[in-house]
Amino acid sequence: MRERYGVPLIVMHWLILLLIIAAYVMGTILEDMAFSPAKLRLYAWHKWVGMLVLFLVPLRIGLRLAESLDHRRGLTPFEVRVSAIVHGLLYLLLIAAPMLGWLHSSAEGFPVVWFGVLPLPDLVGKDKILAETFKELHEGSVNLLVTLVAVHAAAALYHHHVRRDGVLARMAPWLRSKS
């Protein structure tokens, strides 16, 4: 039986994590920036990264569903349930956060032009009240996503350093299983 996930799934996992970190850092910087050409450029990059996450997540989910590794091996029934809930929420938020950002941008009247080349359709018309609602929902979903990523990482580290059951090593090929 295989001990690790397949390379495409591992690459997608870490790529999406890096994209989330990049989008979060850019979003945090944007909050304190004065309106300027640099801020508009950073907003564009933030949107590009968010849309990339949105388009990669269905592929990531497909890879995960096609994976034959038994991800429940070594877990208690409680851990299997908690893991399923956390992973489900992570996937939901990986779709919801960029969608809400896209809705916010549309309601603000700022189009999303992916990588400066591909204009994406506005999902709603310009509406100041709706824009504020989508902004709040986007920020809330991002904060929840970051919290769940931290919980997910803490659980992986717990499995690696305390349980020594090889759970983290399945997704991190540079680690040796401590089991």
Short mmCIF file of N, CA and C in Angstrom, two decimals:
data_model
loop_
_atom_site.label_atom_id
_atom_site.label_comp_id
_atom_site.label_asym_id
_atom_site.label_seq_id
_atom_site.Cartn_x
_atom_site.Cartn_y
_atom_site.Cartn_z
N MET A 1 0.84 -1.19 0.00
CA MET A 1 0.00 0.00 0.00
C MET A 1 0.88 1.25 0.00
N ARG A 2 0.48 2.24 -0.80
CA ARG A 2 1.24 3.49 -0.87
C ARG A 2 1.21 4.23 0.45
N GLU A 3 2.31 4.94 0.73
CA GLU A 3 2.42 5.71 1.97
C GLU A 3 2.14 7.19 1.77
N ARG A 4 2.20 7.65 0.51
CA ARG A 4 2.05 9.09 0.23
C ARG A 4 0.98 9.31 -0.83
N TYR A 5 0.49 10.54 -0.82
CA TYR A 5 -0.44 10.94 -1.88
C TYR A 5 0.35 11.06 -3.18
N GLY A 6 -0.36 11.08 -4.31
CA GLY A 6 0.28 11.23 -5.60
C GLY A 6 0.87 12.62 -5.78
N VAL A 7 1.86 12.71 -6.63
CA VAL A 7 2.57 13.98 -6.86
C VAL A 7 1.63 15.10 -7.31
N PRO A 8 0.69 14.88 -8.25
CA PRO A 8 -0.18 15.99 -8.64
C PRO A 8 -0.98 16.57 -7.47
N LEU A 9 -1.47 15.70 -6.59
CA LEU A 9 -2.24 16.18 -5.44
C LEU A 9 -1.34 16.93 -4.46
N ILE A 10 -0.14 16.42 -4.24
CA ILE A 10 0.80 17.10 -3.34
C ILE A 10 1.16 18.48 -3.89
N VAL A 11 1.47 18.56 -5.17
CA VAL A 11 1.82 19.84 -5.79
C VAL A 11 0.65 20.82 -5.68
N MET A 12 -0.55 20.35 -5.98
CA MET A 12 -1.73 21.22 -5.91
C MET A 12 -1.98 21.70 -4.48
N HIS A 13 -1.79 20.83 -3.50
CA HIS A 13 -1.98 21.18 -2.10
C HIS A 13 -1.07 22.35 -1.71
N TRP A 14 0.23 22.21 -1.98
CA TRP A 14 1.19 23.23 -1.57
C TRP A 14 1.09 24.48 -2.42
N LEU A 15 0.76 24.34 -3.70
CA LEU A 15 0.57 25.51 -4.56
C LEU A 15 -0.59 26.36 -4.06
N ILE A 16 -1.71 25.71 -3.75
CA ILE A 16 -2.87 26.46 -3.26
C ILE A 16 -2.54 27.12 -1.92
N LEU A 17 -1.79 26.45 -1.06
CA LEU A 17 -1.39 27.09 0.19
C LEU A 17 -0.57 28.35 -0.08
N LEU A 18 0.40 28.27 -0.98
CA LEU A 18 1.22 29.45 -1.31
C LEU A 18 0.36 30.57 -1.89
N LEU A 19 -0.60 30.22 -2.72
CA LEU A 19 -1.49 31.23 -3.30
C LEU A 19 -2.36 31.88 -2.22
N ILE A 20 -2.84 31.09 -1.27
CA ILE A 20 -3.63 31.64 -0.16
C ILE A 20 -2.79 32.62 0.65
N ILE A 21 -1.57 32.22 0.96
CA ILE A 21 -0.68 33.10 1.72
C ILE A 21 -0.44 34.40 0.95
N ALA A 22 -0.16 34.29 -0.35
CA ALA A 22 0.09 35.49 -1.17
C ALA A 22 -1.14 36.40 -1.19
N ALA A 23 -2.31 35.82 -1.42
CA ALA A 23 -3.54 36.62 -1.48
C ALA A 23 -3.81 37.28 -0.13
N TYR A 24 -3.60 36.55 0.95
CA TYR A 24 -3.84 37.09 2.28
C TYR A 24 -2.89 38.24 2.59
N VAL A 25 -1.63 38.06 2.29
CA VAL A 25 -0.64 39.13 2.53
C VAL A 25 -1.00 40.36 1.70
N MET A 26 -1.32 40.16 0.42
CA MET A 26 -1.70 41.30 -0.42
C MET A 26 -2.94 41.98 0.12
N GLY A 27 -3.95 41.20 0.52
CA GLY A 27 -5.18 41.77 1.06
C GLY A 27 -4.91 42.58 2.32
N THR A 28 -4.04 42.09 3.17
CA THR A 28 -3.69 42.79 4.40
C THR A 28 -2.97 44.11 4.09
N ILE A 29 -2.06 44.07 3.14
CA ILE A 29 -1.35 45.29 2.74
C ILE A 29 -2.32 46.30 2.14
N LEU A 30 -3.25 45.83 1.32
CA LEU A 30 -4.21 46.72 0.66
C LEU A 30 -5.06 47.51 1.65
N GLU A 31 -5.36 46.92 2.79
CA GLU A 31 -6.21 47.59 3.78
C GLU A 31 -5.64 48.93 4.23
N ASP A 32 -4.33 49.03 4.29
CA ASP A 32 -3.69 50.24 4.81
C ASP A 32 -3.11 51.15 3.74
N MET A 33 -3.24 50.77 2.47
CA MET A 33 -2.66 51.57 1.39
C MET A 33 -3.59 52.72 0.99
N ALA A 34 -2.99 53.86 0.76
CA ALA A 34 -3.75 54.99 0.20
C ALA A 34 -4.02 54.70 -1.27
N PHE A 35 -5.10 55.28 -1.78
CA PHE A 35 -5.44 55.08 -3.19
C PHE A 35 -4.31 55.60 -4.06
N SER A 36 -3.82 54.75 -4.95
CA SER A 36 -2.70 55.11 -5.82
C SER A 36 -2.62 54.09 -6.94
N PRO A 37 -1.81 54.37 -7.97
CA PRO A 37 -1.60 53.36 -9.01
C PRO A 37 -1.02 52.05 -8.44
N ALA A 38 -0.17 52.18 -7.43
CA ALA A 38 0.41 50.97 -6.81
C ALA A 38 -0.68 50.13 -6.14
N LYS A 39 -1.64 50.80 -5.50
CA LYS A 39 -2.74 50.07 -4.85
C LYS A 39 -3.60 49.37 -5.90
N LEU A 40 -3.88 50.04 -7.00
CA LEU A 40 -4.67 49.42 -8.07
C LEU A 40 -3.95 48.21 -8.65
N ARG A 41 -2.63 48.32 -8.80
CA ARG A 41 -1.83 47.20 -9.31
C ARG A 41 -1.88 46.02 -8.33
N LEU A 42 -1.74 46.33 -7.04
CA LEU A 42 -1.77 45.26 -6.04
C LEU A 42 -3.16 44.62 -5.97
N TYR A 43 -4.21 45.43 -6.11
CA TYR A 43 -5.57 44.87 -6.17
C TYR A 43 -5.70 43.90 -7.35
N ALA A 44 -5.14 44.29 -8.49
CA ALA A 44 -5.20 43.41 -9.67
C ALA A 44 -4.50 42.09 -9.38
N TRP A 45 -3.33 42.14 -8.78
CA TRP A 45 -2.59 40.91 -8.46
C TRP A 45 -3.38 40.06 -7.45
N HIS A 46 -3.96 40.74 -6.45
CA HIS A 46 -4.77 40.05 -5.44
C HIS A 46 -5.93 39.30 -6.12
N LYS A 47 -6.58 39.97 -7.06
CA LYS A 47 -7.70 39.34 -7.79
C LYS A 47 -7.20 38.18 -8.65
N TRP A 48 -6.06 38.36 -9.31
CA TRP A 48 -5.53 37.29 -10.16
C TRP A 48 -5.26 36.03 -9.34
N VAL A 49 -4.64 36.23 -8.18
CA VAL A 49 -4.33 35.08 -7.32
C VAL A 49 -5.62 34.44 -6.82
N GLY A 50 -6.58 35.26 -6.40
CA GLY A 50 -7.86 34.73 -5.93
C GLY A 50 -8.57 33.92 -7.00
N MET A 51 -8.58 34.43 -8.22
CA MET A 51 -9.24 33.70 -9.31
C MET A 51 -8.48 32.42 -9.65
N LEU A 52 -7.17 32.46 -9.53
CA LEU A 52 -6.39 31.24 -9.77
C LEU A 52 -6.76 30.17 -8.74
N VAL A 53 -6.89 30.57 -7.48
CA VAL A 53 -7.34 29.63 -6.45
C VAL A 53 -8.72 29.08 -6.81
N LEU A 54 -9.63 29.98 -7.17
CA LEU A 54 -10.99 29.56 -7.51
C LEU A 54 -11.00 28.54 -8.65
N PHE A 55 -10.17 28.72 -9.65
CA PHE A 55 -10.15 27.82 -10.80
C PHE A 55 -9.37 26.53 -10.52
N LEU A 56 -8.41 26.58 -9.59
CA LEU A 56 -7.62 25.38 -9.26
C LEU A 56 -8.33 24.45 -8.27
N VAL A 57 -9.17 25.00 -7.41
CA VAL A 57 -9.79 24.18 -6.36
C VAL A 57 -10.63 23.03 -6.92
N PRO A 58 -11.46 23.23 -7.95
CA PRO A 58 -12.18 22.07 -8.49
C PRO A 58 -11.23 20.97 -8.99
N LEU A 59 -10.11 21.36 -9.59
CA LEU A 59 -9.12 20.37 -10.01
C LEU A 59 -8.54 19.66 -8.79
N ARG A 60 -8.25 20.41 -7.76
CA ARG A 60 -7.73 19.86 -6.49
C ARG A 60 -8.72 18.86 -5.91
N ILE A 61 -10.00 19.22 -5.90
CA ILE A 61 -11.03 18.32 -5.38
C ILE A 61 -11.10 17.05 -6.22
N GLY A 62 -11.04 17.20 -7.54
CA GLY A 62 -11.06 16.03 -8.42
C GLY A 62 -9.88 15.11 -8.17
N LEU A 63 -8.70 15.69 -7.99
CA LEU A 63 -7.51 14.88 -7.68
C LEU A 63 -7.68 14.14 -6.36
N ARG A 64 -8.24 14.83 -5.39
CA ARG A 64 -8.45 14.21 -4.06
C ARG A 64 -9.45 13.06 -4.15
N LEU A 65 -10.53 13.26 -4.89
CA LEU A 65 -11.54 12.21 -5.03
C LEU A 65 -11.00 11.00 -5.79
N ALA A 66 -10.07 11.24 -6.70
CA ALA A 66 -9.49 10.15 -7.49
C ALA A 66 -8.36 9.43 -6.75
N GLU A 67 -7.93 9.99 -5.64
CA GLU A 67 -6.80 9.44 -4.89
C GLU A 67 -7.19 8.11 -4.24
N SER A 68 -6.30 7.13 -4.33
CA SER A 68 -6.59 5.80 -3.79
C SER A 68 -6.03 5.58 -2.38
N LEU A 69 -5.20 6.49 -1.90
CA LEU A 69 -4.63 6.34 -0.56
C LEU A 69 -5.74 6.43 0.49
N ASP A 70 -5.74 5.52 1.42
CA ASP A 70 -6.75 5.54 2.49
C ASP A 70 -6.35 6.60 3.51
N HIS A 71 -6.98 7.76 3.42
CA HIS A 71 -6.62 8.88 4.30
C HIS A 71 -7.10 8.66 5.73
N ARG A 72 -7.93 7.65 5.96
CA ARG A 72 -8.45 7.38 7.30
C ARG A 72 -7.54 6.46 8.11
N ARG A 73 -6.58 5.85 7.44
CA ARG A 73 -5.70 4.89 8.10
C ARG A 73 -5.01 5.53 9.30
N GLY A 74 -5.10 4.88 10.44
CA GLY A 74 -4.44 5.36 11.65
C GLY A 74 -5.24 6.38 12.44
N LEU A 75 -6.41 6.77 11.95
CA LEU A 75 -7.22 7.77 12.64
C LEU A 75 -8.34 7.10 13.42
N THR A 76 -8.71 7.70 14.55
CA THR A 76 -9.86 7.21 15.30
C THR A 76 -11.13 7.63 14.56
N PRO A 77 -12.27 7.00 14.84
CA PRO A 77 -13.53 7.43 14.20
C PRO A 77 -13.82 8.92 14.42
N PHE A 78 -13.53 9.42 15.62
CA PHE A 78 -13.73 10.84 15.90
C PHE A 78 -12.84 11.70 15.00
N GLU A 79 -11.57 11.32 14.87
CA GLU A 79 -10.64 12.07 14.02
C GLU A 79 -11.07 12.02 12.56
N VAL A 80 -11.60 10.90 12.12
CA VAL A 80 -12.09 10.80 10.74
C VAL A 80 -13.22 11.80 10.52
N ARG A 81 -14.15 11.89 11.48
CA ARG A 81 -15.27 12.84 11.35
C ARG A 81 -14.78 14.29 11.37
N VAL A 82 -13.91 14.61 12.32
CA VAL A 82 -13.39 15.98 12.42
C VAL A 82 -12.60 16.33 11.16
N SER A 83 -11.79 15.41 10.69
CA SER A 83 -11.01 15.64 9.48
C SER A 83 -11.93 15.91 8.28
N ALA A 84 -12.98 15.12 8.16
CA ALA A 84 -13.92 15.31 7.04
C ALA A 84 -14.60 16.67 7.12
N ILE A 85 -14.98 17.08 8.32
CA ILE A 85 -15.63 18.38 8.50
C ILE A 85 -14.66 19.51 8.15
N VAL A 86 -13.44 19.45 8.69
CA VAL A 86 -12.46 20.52 8.44
C VAL A 86 -12.11 20.58 6.95
N HIS A 87 -11.86 19.42 6.33
CA HIS A 87 -11.54 19.42 4.90
C HIS A 87 -12.71 19.94 4.07
N GLY A 88 -13.93 19.54 4.42
CA GLY A 88 -15.10 20.05 3.70
C GLY A 88 -15.22 21.56 3.81
N LEU A 89 -15.02 22.08 5.03
CA LEU A 89 -15.08 23.53 5.23
C LEU A 89 -13.94 24.25 4.49
N LEU A 90 -12.76 23.64 4.49
CA LEU A 90 -11.65 24.24 3.74
C LEU A 90 -12.00 24.36 2.26
N TYR A 91 -12.51 23.28 1.67
CA TYR A 91 -12.87 23.32 0.25
C TYR A 91 -13.97 24.35 0.01
N LEU A 92 -14.97 24.37 0.88
CA LEU A 92 -16.06 25.35 0.74
C LEU A 92 -15.51 26.77 0.78
N LEU A 93 -14.64 27.06 1.73
CA LEU A 93 -14.09 28.41 1.86
C LEU A 93 -13.11 28.75 0.75
N LEU A 94 -12.41 27.74 0.22
CA LEU A 94 -11.51 27.99 -0.92
C LEU A 94 -12.29 28.39 -2.17
N ILE A 95 -13.55 28.05 -2.22
CA ILE A 95 -14.41 28.49 -3.32
C ILE A 95 -15.14 29.77 -2.93
N ALA A 96 -15.69 29.80 -1.71
CA ALA A 96 -16.50 30.94 -1.28
C ALA A 96 -15.70 32.24 -1.19
N ALA A 97 -14.50 32.20 -0.62
CA ALA A 97 -13.72 33.43 -0.43
C ALA A 97 -13.43 34.14 -1.75
N PRO A 98 -12.88 33.45 -2.77
CA PRO A 98 -12.66 34.17 -4.03
C PRO A 98 -13.95 34.55 -4.75
N MET A 99 -15.00 33.71 -4.62
CA MET A 99 -16.29 34.07 -5.23
C MET A 99 -16.83 35.35 -4.61
N LEU A 100 -16.75 35.45 -3.29
CA LEU A 100 -17.23 36.65 -2.61
C LEU A 100 -16.37 37.86 -2.97
N GLY A 101 -15.07 37.65 -3.16
CA GLY A 101 -14.21 38.74 -3.63
C GLY A 101 -14.60 39.19 -5.02
N TRP A 102 -14.91 38.25 -5.89
CA TRP A 102 -15.34 38.57 -7.26
C TRP A 102 -16.67 39.32 -7.22
N LEU A 103 -17.60 38.86 -6.38
CA LEU A 103 -18.88 39.55 -6.23
C LEU A 103 -18.67 40.97 -5.69
N HIS A 104 -17.76 41.12 -4.73
CA HIS A 104 -17.46 42.44 -4.19
C HIS A 104 -16.92 43.36 -5.28
N SER A 105 -15.96 42.86 -6.04
CA SER A 105 -15.37 43.65 -7.12
C SER A 105 -16.43 44.05 -8.15
N SER A 106 -17.30 43.12 -8.49
CA SER A 106 -18.37 43.41 -9.45
C SER A 106 -19.30 44.49 -8.91
N ALA A 107 -19.70 44.36 -7.64
CA ALA A 107 -20.62 45.33 -7.05
C ALA A 107 -19.97 46.70 -6.88
N GLU A 108 -18.65 46.73 -6.75
CA GLU A 108 -17.93 48.01 -6.66
C GLU A 108 -17.82 48.68 -8.03
N GLY A 109 -18.01 47.89 -9.08
CA GLY A 109 -17.87 48.43 -10.43
C GLY A 109 -16.47 48.30 -10.99
N PHE A 110 -15.64 47.49 -10.34
CA PHE A 110 -14.28 47.25 -10.81
C PHE A 110 -14.21 45.85 -11.42
N PRO A 111 -14.04 45.75 -12.72
CA PRO A 111 -14.02 44.43 -13.35
C PRO A 111 -12.78 43.63 -12.95
N VAL A 112 -12.94 42.33 -13.02
CA VAL A 112 -11.81 41.43 -12.80
C VAL A 112 -11.28 41.06 -14.18
N VAL A 113 -10.05 41.45 -14.45
CA VAL A 113 -9.40 41.11 -15.72
C VAL A 113 -8.24 40.19 -15.35
N TRP A 114 -8.46 38.90 -15.56
CA TRP A 114 -7.52 37.89 -15.09
C TRP A 114 -6.19 38.00 -15.81
N PHE A 115 -5.13 38.20 -15.04
CA PHE A 115 -3.77 38.38 -15.53
C PHE A 115 -3.68 39.52 -16.55
N GLY A 116 -4.59 40.48 -16.43
CA GLY A 116 -4.58 41.64 -17.30
C GLY A 116 -4.99 41.36 -18.73
N VAL A 117 -5.48 40.15 -19.01
CA VAL A 117 -5.79 39.75 -20.38
C VAL A 117 -7.23 39.28 -20.55
N LEU A 118 -7.71 38.47 -19.63
CA LEU A 118 -9.01 37.83 -19.78
C LEU A 118 -10.04 38.51 -18.89
N PRO A 119 -10.92 39.33 -19.48
CA PRO A 119 -11.95 39.97 -18.65
C PRO A 119 -13.00 38.94 -18.22
N LEU A 120 -13.23 38.88 -16.93
CA LEU A 120 -14.25 37.99 -16.40
C LEU A 120 -15.55 38.79 -16.26
N PRO A 121 -16.68 38.14 -16.43
CA PRO A 121 -17.95 38.87 -16.38
C PRO A 121 -18.24 39.39 -14.98
N ASP A 122 -18.91 40.53 -14.92
CA ASP A 122 -19.41 41.01 -13.63
C ASP A 122 -20.53 40.07 -13.20
N LEU A 123 -20.51 39.68 -11.95
CA LEU A 123 -21.52 38.74 -11.44
C LEU A 123 -22.77 39.45 -10.97
N VAL A 124 -22.63 40.72 -10.61
CA VAL A 124 -23.76 41.56 -10.20
C VAL A 124 -23.51 42.96 -10.72
N GLY A 125 -24.57 43.75 -10.75
CA GLY A 125 -24.42 45.15 -11.16
C GLY A 125 -23.81 45.98 -10.04
N LYS A 126 -23.39 47.18 -10.40
CA LYS A 126 -22.79 48.09 -9.43
C LYS A 126 -23.84 48.47 -8.39
N ASP A 127 -23.47 48.28 -7.12
CA ASP A 127 -24.40 48.54 -6.02
C ASP A 127 -23.58 48.73 -4.75
N LYS A 128 -23.57 49.95 -4.23
CA LYS A 128 -22.72 50.29 -3.08
C LYS A 128 -23.04 49.45 -1.83
N ILE A 129 -24.32 49.26 -1.55
CA ILE A 129 -24.71 48.49 -0.36
C ILE A 129 -24.33 47.02 -0.51
N LEU A 130 -24.59 46.49 -1.70
CA LEU A 130 -24.22 45.10 -1.98
C LEU A 130 -22.70 44.93 -1.92
N ALA A 131 -21.98 45.92 -2.43
CA ALA A 131 -20.52 45.87 -2.41
C ALA A 131 -20.01 45.77 -0.97
N GLU A 132 -20.58 46.56 -0.09
CA GLU A 132 -20.15 46.52 1.32
C GLU A 132 -20.47 45.17 1.95
N THR A 133 -21.64 44.63 1.62
CA THR A 133 -22.02 43.31 2.14
C THR A 133 -21.05 42.24 1.66
N PHE A 134 -20.75 42.24 0.36
CA PHE A 134 -19.83 41.24 -0.19
C PHE A 134 -18.42 41.42 0.37
N LYS A 135 -18.03 42.67 0.61
CA LYS A 135 -16.71 42.93 1.19
C LYS A 135 -16.61 42.29 2.57
N GLU A 136 -17.64 42.52 3.40
CA GLU A 136 -17.66 41.95 4.75
C GLU A 136 -17.65 40.42 4.70
N LEU A 137 -18.45 39.85 3.81
CA LEU A 137 -18.51 38.40 3.67
C LEU A 137 -17.18 37.83 3.17
N HIS A 138 -16.56 38.54 2.24
CA HIS A 138 -15.25 38.11 1.72
C HIS A 138 -14.22 38.10 2.85
N GLU A 139 -14.16 39.20 3.59
CA GLU A 139 -13.19 39.29 4.69
C GLU A 139 -13.46 38.23 5.75
N GLY A 140 -14.73 38.03 6.08
CA GLY A 140 -15.08 37.01 7.08
C GLY A 140 -14.71 35.61 6.62
N SER A 141 -14.99 35.32 5.35
CA SER A 141 -14.67 33.98 4.83
C SER A 141 -13.15 33.77 4.78
N VAL A 142 -12.41 34.81 4.45
CA VAL A 142 -10.94 34.70 4.44
C VAL A 142 -10.42 34.47 5.85
N ASN A 143 -10.94 35.21 6.82
CA ASN A 143 -10.49 35.03 8.20
C ASN A 143 -10.80 33.62 8.70
N LEU A 144 -11.97 33.10 8.36
CA LEU A 144 -12.32 31.74 8.75
C LEU A 144 -11.42 30.73 8.03
N LEU A 145 -11.14 30.98 6.75
CA LEU A 145 -10.25 30.11 5.99
C LEU A 145 -8.86 30.05 6.63
N VAL A 146 -8.31 31.21 6.95
CA VAL A 146 -6.98 31.27 7.56
C VAL A 146 -6.98 30.55 8.91
N THR A 147 -8.04 30.71 9.68
CA THR A 147 -8.15 30.01 10.96
C THR A 147 -8.17 28.50 10.76
N LEU A 148 -8.97 28.04 9.80
CA LEU A 148 -9.03 26.60 9.54
C LEU A 148 -7.72 26.05 8.98
N VAL A 149 -7.03 26.84 8.18
CA VAL A 149 -5.70 26.42 7.69
C VAL A 149 -4.76 26.24 8.88
N ALA A 150 -4.82 27.15 9.84
CA ALA A 150 -3.98 27.03 11.04
C ALA A 150 -4.34 25.78 11.84
N VAL A 151 -5.64 25.51 11.99
CA VAL A 151 -6.08 24.30 12.70
C VAL A 151 -5.59 23.05 11.95
N HIS A 152 -5.73 23.07 10.64
CA HIS A 152 -5.29 21.96 9.79
C HIS A 152 -3.78 21.73 9.95
N ALA A 153 -3.01 22.80 9.92
CA ALA A 153 -1.56 22.69 10.08
C ALA A 153 -1.20 22.19 11.47
N ALA A 154 -1.89 22.69 12.49
CA ALA A 154 -1.62 22.24 13.86
C ALA A 154 -1.93 20.75 14.01
N ALA A 155 -3.01 20.30 13.40
CA ALA A 155 -3.36 18.87 13.46
C ALA A 155 -2.29 18.03 12.76
N ALA A 156 -1.82 18.51 11.61
CA ALA A 156 -0.78 17.78 10.88
C ALA A 156 0.50 17.70 11.71
N LEU A 157 0.87 18.80 12.35
CA LEU A 157 2.07 18.80 13.20
C LEU A 157 1.89 17.90 14.42
N TYR A 158 0.69 17.89 14.99
CA TYR A 158 0.38 16.99 16.10
C TYR A 158 0.57 15.53 15.66
N HIS A 159 0.04 15.20 14.51
CA HIS A 159 0.18 13.82 14.01
C HIS A 159 1.65 13.48 13.76
N HIS A 160 2.41 14.44 13.29
CA HIS A 160 3.81 14.18 12.96
C HIS A 160 4.68 14.06 14.22
N HIS A 161 4.53 15.01 15.14
CA HIS A 161 5.44 15.07 16.28
C HIS A 161 4.96 14.32 17.52
N VAL A 162 3.65 14.23 17.72
CA VAL A 162 3.12 13.56 18.92
C VAL A 162 2.69 12.14 18.60
N ARG A 163 1.81 12.01 17.63
CA ARG A 163 1.30 10.66 17.29
C ARG A 163 2.32 9.85 16.48
N ARG A 164 3.16 10.55 15.73
CA ARG A 164 4.18 9.88 14.90
C ARG A 164 3.56 8.81 14.00
N ASP A 165 2.44 9.19 13.37
CA ASP A 165 1.69 8.21 12.58
C ASP A 165 1.82 8.37 11.07
N GLY A 166 2.65 9.28 10.61
CA GLY A 166 2.89 9.41 9.18
C GLY A 166 1.87 10.23 8.41
N VAL A 167 0.90 10.83 9.11
CA VAL A 167 -0.14 11.60 8.41
C VAL A 167 0.46 12.77 7.65
N LEU A 168 1.33 13.55 8.28
CA LEU A 168 1.93 14.71 7.60
C LEU A 168 2.85 14.26 6.46
N ALA A 169 3.57 13.19 6.67
CA ALA A 169 4.51 12.71 5.64
C ALA A 169 3.79 12.30 4.36
N ARG A 170 2.50 11.98 4.45
CA ARG A 170 1.74 11.61 3.24
C ARG A 170 1.65 12.78 2.25
N MET A 171 1.62 14.01 2.80
CA MET A 171 1.46 15.19 1.95
C MET A 171 2.76 15.98 1.83
N ALA A 172 3.76 15.61 2.59
CA ALA A 172 5.05 16.32 2.58
C ALA A 172 6.15 15.33 2.23
N PRO A 173 6.46 15.18 0.95
CA PRO A 173 7.40 14.15 0.52
C PRO A 173 8.82 14.34 1.05
N TRP A 174 9.15 15.53 1.54
CA TRP A 174 10.49 15.78 2.06
C TRP A 174 10.63 15.29 3.51
N LEU A 175 9.52 14.84 4.12
CA LEU A 175 9.57 14.32 5.49
C LEU A 175 9.59 12.80 5.47
N ARG A 176 10.25 12.25 6.45
CA ARG A 176 10.17 10.81 6.65
C ARG A 176 9.07 10.55 7.65
N SER A 177 8.35 9.50 7.44
CA SER A 177 7.34 9.10 8.40
C SER A 177 8.03 8.74 9.71
N LYS A 178 7.50 9.24 10.82
CA LYS A 178 8.09 8.94 12.13
C LYS A 178 7.50 7.67 12.73
N SER A 179 6.62 7.01 11.99
CA SER A 179 5.98 5.80 12.53
C SER A 179 6.90 4.61 12.48
#
